[in-house]
CSV table of C-alpha atoms in Angstrom, one decimal:
chain,number,residue,atom,x,y,z
A,1,MET,CA,-8.8,-99.4,-4.0
A,2,LYS,CA,-8.3,-95.5,-4.1
A,3,ARG,CA,-10.1,-92.8,-5.9
A,4,HIS,CA,-10.0,-89.0,-5.9
A,5,VAL,CA,-12.5,-88.4,-8.7
A,6,PRO,CA,-16.1,-89.8,-8.9
A,7,PRO,CA,-16.4,-92.7,-11.0
A,8,PRO,CA,-18.4,-92.3,-14.4
A,9,ALA,CA,-22.2,-92.0,-13.6
A,10,GLY,CA,-23.7,-95.3,-13.5
A,11,SER,CA,-20.4,-97.3,-13.2
A,12,ILE,CA,-20.0,-100.1,-10.6
A,13,SER,CA,-17.0,-100.8,-8.4
A,14,VAL,CA,-16.1,-104.1,-6.9
A,15,VAL,CA,-14.3,-104.0,-3.3
A,16,PRO,CA,-13.3,-107.4,-2.2
A,17,ALA,CA,-14.2,-108.2,1.5
A,18,GLY,CA,-11.5,-106.9,3.8
A,19,SER,CA,-9.9,-104.9,1.4
A,20,PRO,CA,-9.2,-101.1,2.4
A,21,ALA,CA,-11.0,-98.6,0.1
A,22,LEU,CA,-10.6,-94.6,-0.1
A,23,TRP,CA,-12.9,-92.5,-1.9
A,24,ARG,CA,-12.3,-88.8,-1.4
A,25,TRP,CA,-13.7,-85.9,-3.7
A,26,SER,CA,-15.9,-82.9,-3.4
A,27,GLY,CA,-19.3,-82.1,-4.8
A,28,SER,CA,-22.5,-84.1,-4.9
A,29,PHE,CA,-22.9,-87.7,-5.8
A,30,ASP,CA,-25.3,-90.6,-5.3
A,31,TRP,CA,-24.1,-94.0,-3.9
A,32,LEU,CA,-25.7,-97.2,-3.9
A,33,HIS,CA,-23.7,-99.8,-1.6
A,34,ILE,CA,-24.3,-103.4,-2.0
A,35,PHE,CA,-22.4,-105.8,0.3
A,36,LEU,CA,-22.2,-109.3,-1.0
A,37,GLU,CA,-21.3,-112.1,1.8
A,38,PRO,CA,-18.1,-113.8,0.8
A,39,SER,CA,-19.8,-117.0,1.8
A,40,LEU,CA,-22.6,-116.6,-0.6
A,41,VAL,CA,-20.2,-116.0,-3.5
A,42,ALA,CA,-18.4,-119.1,-2.4
A,43,ARG,CA,-21.5,-121.1,-2.4
A,44,VAL,CA,-22.5,-120.0,-5.7
A,45,ALA,CA,-19.2,-120.8,-7.1
A,46,ALA,CA,-19.2,-124.4,-5.8
A,47,GLU,CA,-22.6,-125.3,-6.3
A,48,ALA,CA,-23.4,-123.5,-9.6
A,49,PHE,CA,-20.2,-123.6,-11.3
A,50,ASP,CA,-18.6,-126.4,-9.8
A,51,LEU,CA,-15.4,-124.2,-8.9
A,52,ASP,CA,-13.4,-124.6,-5.6
A,53,PRO,CA,-14.0,-121.3,-3.6
A,54,ALA,CA,-10.7,-121.9,-1.8
A,55,ARG,CA,-8.8,-121.0,-5.2
A,56,MET,CA,-10.8,-118.0,-6.1
A,57,THR,CA,-9.8,-114.3,-5.5
A,58,VAL,CA,-12.1,-111.5,-6.1
A,59,PRO,CA,-10.1,-108.8,-7.5
A,60,PRO,CA,-10.8,-105.0,-7.1
A,61,LEU,CA,-12.8,-103.6,-10.1
A,62,ASP,CA,-13.5,-100.0,-10.7
A,63,GLY,CA,-15.5,-98.0,-13.1
A,64,LEU,CA,-17.5,-101.0,-14.5
A,65,ASP,CA,-20.2,-100.3,-17.2
A,66,LEU,CA,-23.0,-102.8,-16.6
A,67,PRO,CA,-26.2,-101.1,-17.3
A,68,GLN,CA,-28.5,-104.2,-16.8
A,69,LEU,CA,-27.2,-104.9,-13.4
A,70,ARG,CA,-27.2,-101.3,-12.5
A,71,ALA,CA,-30.8,-101.2,-13.3
A,72,ALA,CA,-31.7,-104.2,-11.2
A,73,MET,CA,-29.8,-102.8,-8.4
A,74,GLY,CA,-31.6,-99.6,-8.9
A,75,ALA,CA,-35.0,-101.3,-8.9
A,76,VAL,CA,-34.2,-103.3,-5.7
A,77,ASP,CA,-32.9,-100.2,-4.0
A,78,ALA,CA,-36.2,-98.4,-4.8
A,79,GLU,CA,-38.2,-101.2,-3.5
A,80,LEU,CA,-36.2,-101.2,0.0
A,81,THR,CA,-36.3,-97.4,0.0
A,82,ALA,CA,-40.3,-97.7,-0.5
A,83,GLY,CA,-40.3,-100.3,2.3
A,84,GLY,CA,-42.0,-102.6,-0.2
A,85,ALA,CA,-43.0,-105.9,1.0
A,86,GLY,CA,-40.7,-107.8,-1.5
A,87,GLY,CA,-37.7,-105.8,-0.8
A,88,ARG,CA,-36.0,-108.4,1.4
A,89,LEU,CA,-36.6,-111.2,-1.3
A,90,ALA,CA,-35.7,-108.9,-4.2
A,91,ALA,CA,-32.4,-108.0,-2.3
A,92,GLU,CA,-31.6,-111.7,-1.8
A,93,SER,CA,-32.3,-112.5,-5.2
A,94,LEU,CA,-30.1,-109.8,-6.5
A,95,ALA,CA,-27.3,-110.8,-4.3
A,96,HIS,CA,-27.4,-114.3,-6.2
A,97,VAL,CA,-27.5,-112.5,-9.6
A,98,LEU,CA,-24.7,-110.4,-8.7
A,99,ALA,CA,-22.6,-113.4,-7.4
A,100,VAL,CA,-23.3,-115.5,-10.6
A,101,HIS,CA,-22.4,-112.3,-12.9
A,102,LEU,CA,-19.1,-111.8,-10.8
A,103,ILE,CA,-18.1,-115.4,-11.3
A,104,ARG,CA,-18.9,-116.0,-14.7
A,105,HIS,CA,-17.8,-112.7,-16.1
A,106,VAL,CA,-14.9,-111.6,-13.7
A,107,LEU,CA,-13.2,-114.3,-11.7
A,108,ALA,CA,-10.8,-116.5,-13.7
A,109,PRO,CA,-12.6,-119.7,-14.0
A,110,LEU,CA,-10.6,-122.3,-12.5
A,111,ARG,CA,-11.5,-126.0,-12.8
A,112,PRO,CA,-12.4,-127.8,-9.8
A,113,GLU,CA,-9.8,-130.1,-8.1
A,114,ARG,CA,-11.0,-133.7,-8.6
A,115,GLY,CA,-9.6,-136.8,-9.9
A,116,ARG,CA,-9.1,-137.5,-13.5
A,117,ASP,CA,-12.3,-139.7,-13.4
A,118,GLY,CA,-14.6,-137.0,-11.6
A,119,THR,CA,-13.8,-138.6,-8.1
A,120,LEU,CA,-12.8,-137.0,-5.1
A,121,PRO,CA,-9.0,-136.5,-5.1
A,122,ARG,CA,-7.3,-139.3,-2.8
A,123,ALA,CA,-5.9,-136.6,-0.5
A,124,ARG,CA,-9.3,-135.1,0.3
A,125,LEU,CA,-10.8,-138.4,0.6
A,126,ARG,CA,-8.2,-139.4,3.1
A,127,ALA,CA,-9.0,-136.3,4.9
A,128,VAL,CA,-12.7,-137.1,5.0
A,129,VAL,CA,-12.2,-140.6,6.2
A,130,ALA,CA,-9.7,-139.1,9.0
A,131,TYR,CA,-12.4,-136.7,10.1
A,132,VAL,CA,-15.3,-139.4,10.3
A,133,GLU,CA,-13.1,-141.9,12.3
A,134,GLU,CA,-12.4,-139.1,14.8
A,135,HIS,CA,-16.0,-138.0,15.1
A,136,LEU,CA,-17.8,-141.3,14.5
A,137,GLU,CA,-19.8,-141.2,17.8
A,138,ALA,CA,-21.1,-137.8,17.0
A,139,GLY,CA,-22.3,-139.0,13.5
A,140,PRO,CA,-20.8,-136.4,11.1
A,141,SER,CA,-23.3,-134.6,8.6
A,142,LEU,CA,-22.9,-134.5,5.0
A,143,GLU,CA,-22.3,-130.6,5.4
A,144,GLN,CA,-19.4,-131.2,7.8
A,145,MET,CA,-17.7,-133.8,5.5
A,146,ALA,CA,-18.3,-131.6,2.5
A,147,ALA,CA,-16.4,-128.7,4.5
A,148,VAL,CA,-13.4,-131.1,5.3
A,149,ALA,CA,-13.5,-131.8,1.4
A,150,ARG,CA,-13.7,-128.1,0.6
A,151,LEU,CA,-16.8,-128.8,-1.5
A,152,SER,CA,-20.5,-128.1,-1.6
A,153,PRO,CA,-22.6,-130.8,-0.2
A,154,TYR,CA,-24.0,-131.4,-3.5
A,155,HIS,CA,-20.4,-131.9,-5.1
A,156,PHE,CA,-18.9,-133.6,-2.4
A,157,ALA,CA,-21.8,-136.5,-2.4
A,158,ARG,CA,-21.3,-136.9,-6.4
A,159,GLN,CA,-17.4,-137.0,-6.1
A,160,PHE,CA,-17.3,-139.2,-2.9
A,161,LYS,CA,-19.8,-141.6,-4.4
A,162,ALA,CA,-17.7,-141.6,-7.5
A,163,ALA,CA,-14.6,-142.4,-5.3
A,164,THR,CA,-16.1,-145.0,-3.0
A,165,GLY,CA,-18.7,-146.8,-5.1
């Protein structure tokens, strides 16, 4: 993302993790940077929206007018700047709100990959079974098996149970 003039006052820009960004202009301006962990966005996508995070791409967005989100970001920024006791909790909560908004309103909602009857697709089931057989002595955890299936533990458990009975 490149920008040579400031964005409109109060606007929001989204730069995907790992993407280059260059902003250059003269004059005064106020910035508020918020960095969302890609793993948080992936977890929210899987757990709240039943989406496969591996199939999502966060596009660069510039100059979004979202006054309610901007107000929430400003309130959390003020709490953190003042050193308030609730700053960290407020920031974590805001990160979840931003992830939900980003997924619901910006990312193209893709249906999760699953069998026609809501079960774990056969290819993923085979991958999980192979993983369990390889790591049987270590006793694979639900989280590890879910990672092999590229699902949240919650959705993996539901789809695995539906597939295996």
